[in-house]
Coordinates of C-alpha atoms and ligand atoms in Angstrom, one line a residue:
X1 CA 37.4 74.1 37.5
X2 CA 35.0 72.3 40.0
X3 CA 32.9 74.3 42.4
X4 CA 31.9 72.0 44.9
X5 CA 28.4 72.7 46.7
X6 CA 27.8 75.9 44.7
X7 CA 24.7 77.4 43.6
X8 CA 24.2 80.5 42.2
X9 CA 22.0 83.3 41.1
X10 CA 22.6 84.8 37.9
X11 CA 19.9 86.8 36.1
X12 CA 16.8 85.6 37.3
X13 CA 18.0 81.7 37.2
X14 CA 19.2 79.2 40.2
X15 CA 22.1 76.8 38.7
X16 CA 25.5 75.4 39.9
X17 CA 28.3 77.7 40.0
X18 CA 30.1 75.7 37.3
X19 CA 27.3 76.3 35.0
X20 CA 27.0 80.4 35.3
X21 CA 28.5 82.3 32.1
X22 CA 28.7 86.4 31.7
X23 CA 29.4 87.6 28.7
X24 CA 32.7 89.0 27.6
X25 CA 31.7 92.3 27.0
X26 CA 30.2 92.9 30.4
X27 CA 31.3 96.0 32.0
X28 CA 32.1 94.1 35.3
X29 CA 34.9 92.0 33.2
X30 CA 35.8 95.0 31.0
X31 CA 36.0 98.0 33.4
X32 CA 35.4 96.3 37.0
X33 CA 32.1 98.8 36.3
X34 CA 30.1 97.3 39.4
X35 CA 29.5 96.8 42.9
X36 CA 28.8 94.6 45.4
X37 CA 28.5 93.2 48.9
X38 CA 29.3 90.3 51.2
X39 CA 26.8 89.3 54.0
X40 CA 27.6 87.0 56.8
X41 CA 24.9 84.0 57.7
X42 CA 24.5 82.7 61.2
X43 CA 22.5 79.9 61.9
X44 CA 20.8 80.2 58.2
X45 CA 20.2 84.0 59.0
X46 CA 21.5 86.7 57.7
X47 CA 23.6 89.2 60.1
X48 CA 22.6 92.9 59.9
X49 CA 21.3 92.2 56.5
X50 CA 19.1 96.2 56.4
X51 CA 22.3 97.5 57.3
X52 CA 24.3 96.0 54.2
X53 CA 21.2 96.2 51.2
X54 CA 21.1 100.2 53.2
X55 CA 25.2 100.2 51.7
X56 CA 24.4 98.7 48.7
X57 CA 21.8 101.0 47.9
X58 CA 23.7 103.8 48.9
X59 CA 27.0 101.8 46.4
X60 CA 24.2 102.7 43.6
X61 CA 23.4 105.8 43.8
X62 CA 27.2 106.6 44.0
X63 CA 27.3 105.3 40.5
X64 CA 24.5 105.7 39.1
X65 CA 23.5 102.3 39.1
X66 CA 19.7 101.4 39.1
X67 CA 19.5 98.9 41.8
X68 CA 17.3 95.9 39.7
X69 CA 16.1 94.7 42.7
X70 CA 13.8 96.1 45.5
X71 CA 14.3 95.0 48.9
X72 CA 12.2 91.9 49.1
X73 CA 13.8 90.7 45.9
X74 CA 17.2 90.9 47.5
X75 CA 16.2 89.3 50.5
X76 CA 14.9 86.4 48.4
X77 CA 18.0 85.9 46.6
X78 CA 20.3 85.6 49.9
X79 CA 17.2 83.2 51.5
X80 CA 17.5 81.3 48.2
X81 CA 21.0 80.7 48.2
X82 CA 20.8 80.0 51.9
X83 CA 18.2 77.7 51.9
X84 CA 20.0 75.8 48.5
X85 CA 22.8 75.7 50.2
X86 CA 21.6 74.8 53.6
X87 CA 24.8 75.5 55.7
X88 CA 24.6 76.4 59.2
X89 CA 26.9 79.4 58.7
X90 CA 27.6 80.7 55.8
X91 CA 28.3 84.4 53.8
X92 CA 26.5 85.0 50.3
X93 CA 28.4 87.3 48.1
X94 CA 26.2 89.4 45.6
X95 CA 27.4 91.9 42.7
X96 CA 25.7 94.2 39.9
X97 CA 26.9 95.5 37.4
X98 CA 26.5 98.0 34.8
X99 CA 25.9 95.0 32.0
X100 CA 26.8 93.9 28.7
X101 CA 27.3 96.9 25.5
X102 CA 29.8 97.7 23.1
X103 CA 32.9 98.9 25.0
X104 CA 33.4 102.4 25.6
X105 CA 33.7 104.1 29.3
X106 CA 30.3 106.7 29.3
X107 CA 27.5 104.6 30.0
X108 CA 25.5 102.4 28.0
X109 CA 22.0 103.9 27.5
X110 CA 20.1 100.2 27.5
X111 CA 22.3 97.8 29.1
X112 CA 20.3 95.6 31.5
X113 CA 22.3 95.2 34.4
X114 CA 24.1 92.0 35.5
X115 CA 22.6 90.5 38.5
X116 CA 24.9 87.7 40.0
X117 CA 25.2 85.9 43.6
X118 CA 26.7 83.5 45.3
X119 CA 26.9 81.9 48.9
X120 CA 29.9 79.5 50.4
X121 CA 29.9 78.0 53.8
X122 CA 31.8 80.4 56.4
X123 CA 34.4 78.8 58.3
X124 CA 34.4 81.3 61.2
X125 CA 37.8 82.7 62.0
X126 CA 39.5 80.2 64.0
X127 CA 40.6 80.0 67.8
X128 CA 44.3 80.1 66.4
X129 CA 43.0 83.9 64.6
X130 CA 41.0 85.0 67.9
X131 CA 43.2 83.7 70.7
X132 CA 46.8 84.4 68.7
X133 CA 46.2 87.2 66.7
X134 CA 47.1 88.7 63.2
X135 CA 50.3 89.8 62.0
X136 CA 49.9 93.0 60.1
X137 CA 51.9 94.9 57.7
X138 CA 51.9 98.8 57.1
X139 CA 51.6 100.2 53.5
X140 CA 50.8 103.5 51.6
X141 CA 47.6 103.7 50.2
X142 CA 47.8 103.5 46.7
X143 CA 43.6 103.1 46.0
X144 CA 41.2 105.6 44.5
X145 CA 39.9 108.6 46.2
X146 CA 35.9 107.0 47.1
X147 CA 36.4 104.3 48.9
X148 CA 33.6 104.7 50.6
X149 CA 31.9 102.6 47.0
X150 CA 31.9 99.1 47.8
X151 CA 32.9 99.1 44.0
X152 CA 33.9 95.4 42.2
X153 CA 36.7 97.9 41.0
X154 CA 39.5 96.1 43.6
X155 CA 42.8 96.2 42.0
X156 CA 44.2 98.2 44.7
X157 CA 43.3 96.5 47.3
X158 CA 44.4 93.0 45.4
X159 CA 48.0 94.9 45.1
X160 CA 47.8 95.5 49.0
X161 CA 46.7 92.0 50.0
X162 CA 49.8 90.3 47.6
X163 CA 52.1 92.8 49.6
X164 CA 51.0 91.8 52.9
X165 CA 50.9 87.3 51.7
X166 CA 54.4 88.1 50.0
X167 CA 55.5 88.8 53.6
X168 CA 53.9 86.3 55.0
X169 CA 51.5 88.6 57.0
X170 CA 47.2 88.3 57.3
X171 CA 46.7 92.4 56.2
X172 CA 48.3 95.3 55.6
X173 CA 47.4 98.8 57.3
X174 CA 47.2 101.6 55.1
X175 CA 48.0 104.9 55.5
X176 CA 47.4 108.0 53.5
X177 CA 49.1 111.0 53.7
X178 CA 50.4 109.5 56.9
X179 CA 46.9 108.6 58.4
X180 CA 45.3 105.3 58.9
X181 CA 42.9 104.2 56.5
X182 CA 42.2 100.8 56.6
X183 CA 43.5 97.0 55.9
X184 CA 43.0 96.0 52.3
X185 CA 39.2 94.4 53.0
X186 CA 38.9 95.5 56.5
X187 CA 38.1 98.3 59.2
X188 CA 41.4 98.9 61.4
X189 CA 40.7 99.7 64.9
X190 CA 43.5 100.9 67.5
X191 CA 43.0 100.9 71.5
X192 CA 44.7 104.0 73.4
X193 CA 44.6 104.2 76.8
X194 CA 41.2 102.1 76.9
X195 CA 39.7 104.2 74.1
X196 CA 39.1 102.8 70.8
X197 CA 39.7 104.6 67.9
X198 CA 38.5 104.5 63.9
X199 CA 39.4 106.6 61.1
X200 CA 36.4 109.0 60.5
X201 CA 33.6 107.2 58.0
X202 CA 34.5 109.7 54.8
X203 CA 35.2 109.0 51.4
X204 CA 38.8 107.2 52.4
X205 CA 37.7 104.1 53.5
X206 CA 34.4 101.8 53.2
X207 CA 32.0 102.1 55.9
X208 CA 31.8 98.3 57.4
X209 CA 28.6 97.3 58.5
X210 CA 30.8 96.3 61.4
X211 CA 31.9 100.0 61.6
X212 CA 28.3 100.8 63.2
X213 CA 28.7 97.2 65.1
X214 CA 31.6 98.2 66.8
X215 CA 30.8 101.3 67.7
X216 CA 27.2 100.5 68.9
X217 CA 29.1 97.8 70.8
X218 CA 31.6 100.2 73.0
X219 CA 28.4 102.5 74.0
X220 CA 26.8 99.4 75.4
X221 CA 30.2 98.2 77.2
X222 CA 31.0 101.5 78.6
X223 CA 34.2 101.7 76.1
X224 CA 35.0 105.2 74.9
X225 CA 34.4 105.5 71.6
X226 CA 36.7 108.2 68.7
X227 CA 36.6 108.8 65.1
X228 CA 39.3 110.4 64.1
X229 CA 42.9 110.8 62.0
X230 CA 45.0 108.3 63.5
X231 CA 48.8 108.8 62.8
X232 CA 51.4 106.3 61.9
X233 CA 53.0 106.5 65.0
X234 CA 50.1 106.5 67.1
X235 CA 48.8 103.5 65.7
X236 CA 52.6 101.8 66.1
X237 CA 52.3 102.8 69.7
X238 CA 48.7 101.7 70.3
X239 CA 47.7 99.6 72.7
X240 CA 45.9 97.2 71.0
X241 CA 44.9 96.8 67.2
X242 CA 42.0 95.3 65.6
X243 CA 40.3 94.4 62.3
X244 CA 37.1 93.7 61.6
X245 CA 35.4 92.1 58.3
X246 CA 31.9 90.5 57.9
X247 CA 34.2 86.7 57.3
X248 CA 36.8 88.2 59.8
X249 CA 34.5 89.2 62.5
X250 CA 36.4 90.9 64.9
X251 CA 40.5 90.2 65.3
X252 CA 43.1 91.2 67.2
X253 CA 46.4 92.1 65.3
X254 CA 49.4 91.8 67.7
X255 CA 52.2 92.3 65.5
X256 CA 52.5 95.4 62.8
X257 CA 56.2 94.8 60.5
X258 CA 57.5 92.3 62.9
X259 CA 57.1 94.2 66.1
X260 CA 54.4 93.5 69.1
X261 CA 51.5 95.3 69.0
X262 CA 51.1 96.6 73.0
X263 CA 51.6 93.6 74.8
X264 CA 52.4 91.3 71.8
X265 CA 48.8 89.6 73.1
X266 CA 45.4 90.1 72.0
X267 CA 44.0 93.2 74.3
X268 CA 41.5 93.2 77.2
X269 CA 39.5 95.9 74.7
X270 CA 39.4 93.7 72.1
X271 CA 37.9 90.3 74.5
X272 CA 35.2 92.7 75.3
X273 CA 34.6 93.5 71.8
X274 CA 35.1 89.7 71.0
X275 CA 32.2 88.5 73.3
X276 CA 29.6 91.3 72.5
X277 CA 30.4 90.4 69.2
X278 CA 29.3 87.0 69.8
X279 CA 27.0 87.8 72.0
X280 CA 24.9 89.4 68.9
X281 CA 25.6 86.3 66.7
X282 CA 24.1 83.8 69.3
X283 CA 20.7 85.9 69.5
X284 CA 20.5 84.5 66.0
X285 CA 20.2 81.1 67.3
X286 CA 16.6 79.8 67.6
Ligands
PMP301 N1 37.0 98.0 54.2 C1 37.2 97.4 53.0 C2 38.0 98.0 52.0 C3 36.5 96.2 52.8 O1 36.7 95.5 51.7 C4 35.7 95.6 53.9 C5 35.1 94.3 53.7 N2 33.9 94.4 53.0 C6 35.6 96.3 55.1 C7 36.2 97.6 55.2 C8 34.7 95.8 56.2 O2 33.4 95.9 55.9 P1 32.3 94.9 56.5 O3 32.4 95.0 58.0 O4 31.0 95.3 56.0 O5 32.7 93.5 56.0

């Protein structure tokens, strides 16, 4: 398979994607034993990048992972790959994981842990995504009980994301128990009567580094601000809907199982939202 563009970090070493092995008998490939994290670049820098090695770190101690990097190594790697790279815009991907030993599920007592990263240019969501919205599609949530580990682990949410593609939508909408969660690699976001409103940050869904965006975002714009358990049918009655992901940024989703979201446009909440949004990505510029 040809990678075109790609360099990589793997173990200490800089070399084309192509080129990058792990062995078989790493836990990533044998138990999805790892986590990891996806940081958006702007203009060569990288966006809230404290806020997402602060998750990562947090990811670690959740599995009792020793983070092999400190925090200037980390930012070394991303303004490697950035640098290698040399994109205007781009998102670096990183992973650890628990390393290569004999296969059994306690962990290995001296496995050196797998250090591997990546970075890709970013096409930013298109005026087509921003101006004309998503098309969502509601699902149980079928995932684990700690969501809240950005865990390489993703088989459930690779089950959601088929579901929502088989029906040609962009993301499904999970609920558990009847409440919202969130998409299958997003924060879900519903506008009622002008208030926006998130599932509260607990174990049932991963905190987004755009979770804190958003909501630091409404308290500068005046927009009322909720965490709380959002029902089915509130969120099929809501306003406005929105997703947000570090290569989604922040979208509108106008249509949830075929049928308009509020106005069947995107929301007056959410073109607020959009333009702070960018707003904080053009102070990158220098
Ligand atoms: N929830 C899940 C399950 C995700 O995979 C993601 C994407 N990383 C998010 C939420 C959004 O997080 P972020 O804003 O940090 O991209």
């Amino acid at each position: 398979m040809d990678f075109p563009n790609s360099i990589c970090y793997l173990n200490g070493e800089w070399l084309p994607l192509a080129q990058a092995k792990v062995s078989v008998l790493d836990r990533g490939f044998i138990f999805g034993d790892g986590i990891y994290e996806v940081v958006p670049v702007y203009y060569r820098q990288p966006f809230r990048f404290e806020q997402h090695l602060a998750r990562f770190e947090r990811s670690a101690r959740e599995i009792g992972l020793a983070n092999p990097l400190d925090r200037a190594g980390w930012r070394a790697v991303v303004d490697g790959l950035v640098s290698r790279l040399g994109e205007e815009h781009q998102f670096v991907y990183w992973q650890v994981t628990r390393g290569v030993a004999k296969r059994d599920f306690a962990f290995p007592p001296h496995a050196t842990p797998t250090v591997f990263a990546m970075t890709s240019a970013f096409v930013r969501p298109s005026r087509e995504q921003r101006e004309g919205g998503l098309a969502a599609v509601t699902r149980a949530d079928e995932r684990w009980l700690r969501c809240d580990i950005k865990s390489v682990s993703l088989l459930g949410a690779v089950l959601a994301r088929q579901y929502a593609a088989e029906q040609g939508a962009d993301e499904v909408v999970q609920f558990r128990d009847g409440f919202l969660t969130e998409g299958s690699s997003s924060n879900v976001w519903a506008v009622r009567g002008g208030t926006v409103i998130a599932p509260p940050r607990d174990r049932l869904i991963l905190e987004g580094i755009r979770y804190g965006l958003i909501t630091e975002l409404c308290a500068k714009l005046g927009i009322p601000f909720e965490a709380r358990r959002l029902s089915q049918a509130e969120v099929a009655g809501a306003d406005e809907l929105m997703l947000t992901s570090a290569t989604r940024e922040v979208l509108p989703i106008v249509r949830l199982d075929g049928q308009p979201v509020g106005s069947g446009r995107p929301g007056p909440v959410y073109a607020k939202l959009r333009a702070g949004y960018d707003q904080a990505i053009e102070a990158l510029r220098r």
